[in-house]
Amino acid sequence: MAINEQRFYYCPKCGGKLTYRYIGEERPRLVCDACQYVLYENPVVGVAAIVLNNHKQILLGRRTGGRYPGLWCIPCGYVEYDEDVYDAIRREFKEETNLDIEPVRVFTVLSNFHDPEKHSVGIWFWARVNSGEPLAGDDLDQVAFFDLSDPPPLAFPTDRVVIERLHADNGKEQLNIVL
Ligand SMILES: [Zn+2]
């Protein structure tokens, strides 16, 4: 999507009309004609957690709602505005899988461009399960472990990248934090 393909038309502050203008930067910005508020278009932050069982299978969830029903993903969600990213992944994982996890460290960070309406930056954490039994919740209707070499149809291209990297790594990185 070109940056100047307009997605927002009204000022979130005053309701005035937004117009792309050059305000001294390389790219144009959406500026309110009435109050001059600049609506910077930045990606939102998503968090996901990698949980492997002792067969080096990854926990995935099947989505029910949104734009990808029936497709699978690494359990994930968006960070709330006032929420720490580590709290966000604990909360999202609990909501979606019923598992209490502890994010151990970051596996990777990737940009998501698959949804032109909502670009995001995704953080994939390694996580350890502290307690709970896997049970689908929130916008998932199934959770299950899958071989890294044979994942089900995936909702997000970056989850595929992550799973391929995990598979190529052949379990070396995660050996110390299996369930
Ligand atoms: Zn305004």
PDB file of C-alpha atoms and ligand atoms in Angstrom:
ATOM      1  CA  MET A   1       0.000   0.000   0.000  1.00  0.00           C
ATOM      2  CA  ALA A   2       1.330   3.391  -0.911  1.00  0.00           C
ATOM      3  CA  ILE A   3       1.733   5.636   2.074  1.00  0.00           C
ATOM      4  CA  ASN A   4      -0.492   8.307   0.560  1.00  0.00           C
ATOM      5  CA  GLU A   5      -3.410   5.959   0.016  1.00  0.00           C
ATOM      6  CA  GLN A   6      -5.643   7.664   2.516  1.00  0.00           C
ATOM      7  CA  ARG A   7      -7.112   5.524   5.302  1.00  0.00           C
ATOM      8  CA  PHE A   8      -8.309   8.226   7.702  1.00  0.00           C
ATOM      9  CA  TYR A   9     -10.480  11.206   6.802  1.00  0.00           C
ATOM     10  CA  TYR A  10     -11.432  12.918  10.063  1.00  0.00           C
ATOM     11  CA  CYS A  11      -9.343  14.348  12.863  1.00  0.00           C
ATOM     12  CA  PRO A  12      -9.519  12.170  16.008  1.00  0.00           C
ATOM     13  CA  LYS A  13      -9.163  15.326  18.133  1.00  0.00           C
ATOM     14  CA  CYS A  14     -11.751  17.668  16.650  1.00  0.00           C
ATOM     15  CA  GLY A  15     -13.487  15.910  13.759  1.00  0.00           C
ATOM     16  CA  GLY A  16     -12.004  18.264  11.153  1.00  0.00           C
ATOM     17  CA  LYS A  17     -10.936  17.125   7.702  1.00  0.00           C
ATOM     18  CA  LEU A  18      -7.557  15.385   7.370  1.00  0.00           C
ATOM     19  CA  THR A  19      -5.413  16.169   4.356  1.00  0.00           C
ATOM     20  CA  TYR A  20      -1.987  14.867   3.374  1.00  0.00           C
ATOM     21  CA  ARG A  21       0.498  17.720   3.564  1.00  0.00           C
ATOM     22  CA  TYR A  22       4.248  18.054   3.527  1.00  0.00           C
ATOM     23  CA  ILE A  23       5.301  19.464   6.874  1.00  0.00           C
ATOM     24  CA  GLY A  24       9.059  19.424   6.465  1.00  0.00           C
ATOM     25  CA  GLU A  25       9.570  15.683   6.219  1.00  0.00           C
ATOM     26  CA  GLU A  26      10.170  13.336   3.320  1.00  0.00           C
ATOM     27  CA  ARG A  27       6.719  11.842   3.390  1.00  0.00           C
ATOM     28  CA  PRO A  28       3.407  13.649   3.652  1.00  0.00           C
ATOM     29  CA  ARG A  29       1.460  13.535   6.906  1.00  0.00           C
ATOM     30  CA  LEU A  30      -2.237  13.629   7.608  1.00  0.00           C
ATOM     31  CA  VAL A  31      -2.887  17.083   9.044  1.00  0.00           C
ATOM     32  CA  CYS A  32      -6.186  18.425  10.367  1.00  0.00           C
ATOM     33  CA  ASP A  33      -7.414  21.417   8.370  1.00  0.00           C
ATOM     34  CA  ALA A  34      -9.095  22.817  11.492  1.00  0.00           C
ATOM     35  CA  CYS A  35      -6.739  22.260  14.465  1.00  0.00           C
ATOM     36  CA  GLN A  36      -3.486  21.274  12.689  1.00  0.00           C
ATOM     37  CA  TYR A  37      -3.256  17.992  14.600  1.00  0.00           C
ATOM     38  CA  VAL A  38      -0.884  15.608  12.837  1.00  0.00           C
ATOM     39  CA  LEU A  39      -2.092  12.021  12.674  1.00  0.00           C
ATOM     40  CA  TYR A  40       1.108   9.979  12.468  1.00  0.00           C
ATOM     41  CA  GLU A  41       0.449   6.577  10.940  1.00  0.00           C
ATOM     42  CA  ASN A  42       2.546   4.057  12.845  1.00  0.00           C
ATOM     43  CA  PRO A  43       2.282   0.296  13.243  1.00  0.00           C
ATOM     44  CA  VAL A  44       0.656  -1.151  16.330  1.00  0.00           C
ATOM     45  CA  VAL A  45       2.504  -3.688  18.477  1.00  0.00           C
ATOM     46  CA  GLY A  46       1.557  -7.340  18.581  1.00  0.00           C
ATOM     47  CA  VAL A  47       2.886 -10.033  20.892  1.00  0.00           C
ATOM     48  CA  ALA A  48       3.017 -13.786  20.420  1.00  0.00           C
ATOM     49  CA  ALA A  49       4.564 -16.594  22.442  1.00  0.00           C
ATOM     50  CA  ILE A  50       6.331 -19.758  21.373  1.00  0.00           C
ATOM     51  CA  VAL A  51       5.470 -22.719  23.598  1.00  0.00           C
ATOM     52  CA  LEU A  52       6.960 -26.097  22.696  1.00  0.00           C
ATOM     53  CA  ASN A  53       6.212 -29.455  24.262  1.00  0.00           C
ATOM     54  CA  ASN A  54       8.841 -32.091  24.916  1.00  0.00           C
ATOM     55  CA  HIS A  55       8.369 -33.472  21.376  1.00  0.00           C
ATOM     56  CA  LYS A  56       9.466 -30.059  20.041  1.00  0.00           C
ATOM     57  CA  GLN A  57       5.950 -29.408  18.794  1.00  0.00           C
ATOM     58  CA  ILE A  58       4.573 -25.876  18.862  1.00  0.00           C
ATOM     59  CA  LEU A  59       1.289 -24.791  20.421  1.00  0.00           C
ATOM     60  CA  LEU A  60      -0.996 -23.163  17.841  1.00  0.00           C
ATOM     61  CA  GLY A  61      -4.560 -21.896  17.982  1.00  0.00           C
ATOM     62  CA  ARG A  62      -7.334 -21.954  15.382  1.00  0.00           C
ATOM     63  CA  ARG A  63      -9.002 -18.599  14.854  1.00  0.00           C
ATOM     64  CA  THR A  64     -12.756 -18.148  14.819  1.00  0.00           C
ATOM     65  CA  GLY A  65     -13.291 -14.458  14.150  1.00  0.00           C
ATOM     66  CA  GLY A  66     -11.715 -11.562  12.346  1.00  0.00           C
ATOM     67  CA  ARG A  67     -10.400 -11.924   8.844  1.00  0.00           C
ATOM     68  CA  TYR A  68      -8.827 -15.340   9.210  1.00  0.00           C
ATOM     69  CA  PRO A  69     -11.422 -17.800  10.535  1.00  0.00           C
ATOM     70  CA  GLY A  70     -10.351 -21.426  10.360  1.00  0.00           C
ATOM     71  CA  LEU A  71      -6.676 -20.566  10.017  1.00  0.00           C
ATOM     72  CA  TRP A  72      -4.086 -21.185  12.702  1.00  0.00           C
ATOM     73  CA  CYS A  73      -1.626 -18.894  14.430  1.00  0.00           C
ATOM     74  CA  ILE A  74       0.889 -18.742  17.204  1.00  0.00           C
ATOM     75  CA  PRO A  75      -1.264 -17.419  20.078  1.00  0.00           C
ATOM     76  CA  CYS A  76      -1.009 -13.645  19.952  1.00  0.00           C
ATOM     77  CA  GLY A  77      -2.669 -10.317  20.471  1.00  0.00           C
ATOM     78  CA  TYR A  78      -2.219  -6.565  20.569  1.00  0.00           C
ATOM     79  CA  VAL A  79      -0.581  -4.589  23.325  1.00  0.00           C
ATOM     80  CA  GLU A  80      -2.991  -2.208  25.064  1.00  0.00           C
ATOM     81  CA  TYR A  81      -1.974   1.459  25.155  1.00  0.00           C
ATOM     82  CA  ASP A  82      -1.104   1.423  28.871  1.00  0.00           C
ATOM     83  CA  GLU A  83       0.198  -2.138  29.005  1.00  0.00           C
ATOM     84  CA  ASP A  84       3.747  -3.460  29.302  1.00  0.00           C
ATOM     85  CA  VAL A  85       4.597  -5.873  26.474  1.00  0.00           C
ATOM     86  CA  TYR A  86       5.445  -8.687  28.892  1.00  0.00           C
ATOM     87  CA  ASP A  87       2.114  -8.252  30.672  1.00  0.00           C
ATOM     88  CA  ALA A  88       0.400  -8.216  27.284  1.00  0.00           C
ATOM     89  CA  ILE A  89       1.702 -11.613  26.230  1.00  0.00           C
ATOM     90  CA  ARG A  90       0.871 -13.138  29.617  1.00  0.00           C
ATOM     91  CA  ARG A  91      -2.679 -11.766  29.345  1.00  0.00           C
ATOM     92  CA  GLU A  92      -3.229 -12.719  25.707  1.00  0.00           C
ATOM     93  CA  PHE A  93      -1.878 -16.221  26.173  1.00  0.00           C
ATOM     94  CA  LYS A  94      -4.087 -16.777  29.221  1.00  0.00           C
ATOM     95  CA  GLU A  95      -7.176 -15.497  27.371  1.00  0.00           C
ATOM     96  CA  GLU A  96      -6.559 -17.616  24.294  1.00  0.00           C
ATOM     97  CA  THR A  97      -5.073 -20.836  25.679  1.00  0.00           C
ATOM     98  CA  ASN A  98      -5.852 -20.897  29.426  1.00  0.00           C
ATOM     99  CA  LEU A  99      -2.124 -21.299  30.119  1.00  0.00           C
ATOM    100  CA  ASP A 100      -0.177 -19.157  32.562  1.00  0.00           C
ATOM    101  CA  ILE A 101       3.122 -18.455  30.862  1.00  0.00           C
ATOM    102  CA  GLU A 102       6.305 -16.623  31.627  1.00  0.00           C
ATOM    103  CA  PRO A 103       7.973 -14.960  28.631  1.00  0.00           C
ATOM    104  CA  VAL A 104      11.627 -15.941  28.906  1.00  0.00           C
ATOM    105  CA  ARG A 105      13.176 -13.861  26.154  1.00  0.00           C
ATOM    106  CA  VAL A 106      12.558 -12.520  22.684  1.00  0.00           C
ATOM    107  CA  PHE A 107      12.928 -14.990  19.808  1.00  0.00           C
ATOM    108  CA  THR A 108      12.455 -12.444  17.044  1.00  0.00           C
ATOM    109  CA  VAL A 109      10.770  -9.193  16.040  1.00  0.00           C
ATOM    110  CA  LEU A 110       9.195  -8.829  12.605  1.00  0.00           C
ATOM    111  CA  SER A 111       7.108  -6.316  10.681  1.00  0.00           C
ATOM    112  CA  ASN A 112       3.652  -7.508   9.599  1.00  0.00           C
ATOM    113  CA  PHE A 113       2.350  -6.060   6.340  1.00  0.00           C
ATOM    114  CA  HIS A 114      -0.279  -8.682   5.501  1.00  0.00           C
ATOM    115  CA  ASP A 115      -3.161  -6.434   6.547  1.00  0.00           C
ATOM    116  CA  PRO A 116      -2.960  -3.114   4.663  1.00  0.00           C
ATOM    117  CA  GLU A 117      -5.429  -1.604   7.114  1.00  0.00           C
ATOM    118  CA  LYS A 118      -3.292  -2.338  10.142  1.00  0.00           C
ATOM    119  CA  HIS A 119       0.449  -2.766   9.891  1.00  0.00           C
ATOM    120  CA  SER A 120       2.014  -4.101  13.050  1.00  0.00           C
ATOM    121  CA  VAL A 121       5.320  -4.971  14.647  1.00  0.00           C
ATOM    122  CA  GLY A 122       5.226  -8.429  16.128  1.00  0.00           C
ATOM    123  CA  ILE A 123       7.330  -9.632  19.036  1.00  0.00           C
ATOM    124  CA  TRP A 124       7.647 -13.423  19.357  1.00  0.00           C
ATOM    125  CA  PHE A 125       8.711 -14.484  22.829  1.00  0.00           C
ATOM    126  CA  TRP A 126      10.046 -17.776  24.023  1.00  0.00           C
ATOM    127  CA  ALA A 127       7.774 -18.735  26.885  1.00  0.00           C
ATOM    128  CA  ARG A 128       7.700 -21.230  29.704  1.00  0.00           C
ATOM    129  CA  VAL A 129       4.371 -22.629  30.900  1.00  0.00           C
ATOM    130  CA  ASN A 130       3.919 -22.151  34.622  1.00  0.00           C
ATOM    131  CA  SER A 131       0.490 -23.725  35.029  1.00  0.00           C
ATOM    132  CA  GLY A 132      -2.797 -24.588  33.368  1.00  0.00           C
ATOM    133  CA  GLU A 133      -4.133 -27.018  30.777  1.00  0.00           C
ATOM    134  CA  PRO A 134      -4.485 -25.906  27.133  1.00  0.00           C
ATOM    135  CA  LEU A 135      -8.062 -24.816  26.459  1.00  0.00           C
ATOM    136  CA  ALA A 136      -9.127 -22.588  23.574  1.00  0.00           C
ATOM    137  CA  GLY A 137     -10.665 -19.261  24.520  1.00  0.00           C
ATOM    138  CA  ASP A 138     -11.339 -15.735  23.277  1.00  0.00           C
ATOM    139  CA  ASP A 139     -11.117 -15.788  19.474  1.00  0.00           C
ATOM    140  CA  LEU A 140      -9.749 -19.343  19.232  1.00  0.00           C
ATOM    141  CA  ASP A 141     -11.848 -22.512  19.053  1.00  0.00           C
ATOM    142  CA  GLN A 142      -9.006 -25.064  19.146  1.00  0.00           C
ATOM    143  CA  VAL A 143      -5.501 -25.215  20.531  1.00  0.00           C
ATOM    144  CA  ALA A 144      -3.132 -28.036  19.629  1.00  0.00           C
ATOM    145  CA  PHE A 145       0.531 -28.927  19.279  1.00  0.00           C
ATOM    146  CA  PHE A 146       1.973 -29.373  15.777  1.00  0.00           C
ATOM    147  CA  ASP A 147       5.255 -30.585  14.378  1.00  0.00           C
ATOM    148  CA  LEU A 148       7.389 -27.654  13.241  1.00  0.00           C
ATOM    149  CA  SER A 149       7.824 -29.444   9.897  1.00  0.00           C
ATOM    150  CA  ASP A 150       4.090 -29.768   9.287  1.00  0.00           C
ATOM    151  CA  PRO A 151       2.029 -26.824  10.544  1.00  0.00           C
ATOM    152  CA  PRO A 152      -1.662 -26.463   9.608  1.00  0.00           C
ATOM    153  CA  PRO A 153      -2.827 -23.624   7.287  1.00  0.00           C
ATOM    154  CA  LEU A 154      -1.549 -20.435   8.904  1.00  0.00           C
ATOM    155  CA  ALA A 155      -3.215 -17.036   9.132  1.00  0.00           C
ATOM    156  CA  PHE A 156      -0.062 -14.913   9.140  1.00  0.00           C
ATOM    157  CA  PRO A 157       2.964 -15.026   6.818  1.00  0.00           C
ATOM    158  CA  THR A 158       5.306 -14.051   9.648  1.00  0.00           C
ATOM    159  CA  ASP A 159       4.179 -17.006  11.787  1.00  0.00           C
ATOM    160  CA  ARG A 160       5.333 -19.182   8.894  1.00  0.00           C
ATOM    161  CA  VAL A 161       8.722 -17.444   8.928  1.00  0.00           C
ATOM    162  CA  VAL A 162       9.002 -18.018  12.669  1.00  0.00           C
ATOM    163  CA  ILE A 163       8.017 -21.689  12.434  1.00  0.00           C
ATOM    164  CA  GLU A 164      10.443 -22.264   9.561  1.00  0.00           C
ATOM    165  CA  ARG A 165      13.229 -20.677  11.585  1.00  0.00           C
ATOM    166  CA  LEU A 166      12.381 -22.811  14.593  1.00  0.00           C
ATOM    167  CA  HIS A 167      12.370 -25.902  12.401  1.00  0.00           C
ATOM    168  CA  ALA A 168      15.678 -24.989  10.736  1.00  0.00           C
ATOM    169  CA  ASP A 169      17.149 -24.418  14.171  1.00  0.00           C
ATOM    170  CA  ASN A 170      16.270 -28.043  14.898  1.00  0.00           C
ATOM    171  CA  GLY A 171      15.514 -27.535  18.547  1.00  0.00           C
ATOM    172  CA  LYS A 172      18.932 -26.203  19.503  1.00  0.00           C
ATOM    173  CA  GLU A 173      17.705 -22.898  20.907  1.00  0.00           C
ATOM    174  CA  GLN A 174      14.733 -24.120  22.854  1.00  0.00           C
ATOM    175  CA  LEU A 175      16.275 -27.125  24.539  1.00  0.00           C
ATOM    176  CA  ASN A 176      16.604 -25.402  27.877  1.00  0.00           C
ATOM    177  CA  ILE A 177      12.992 -24.331  28.173  1.00  0.00           C
ATOM    178  CA  VAL A 178      10.870 -27.259  27.014  1.00  0.00           C
ATOM    179  CA  LEU A 179       7.765 -27.984  29.066  1.00  0.00           C
TER     180      LEU A 179
HETATM  181 ZN    ZN B   1      -8.480  18.608  14.371  1.00  0.00          ZN
END
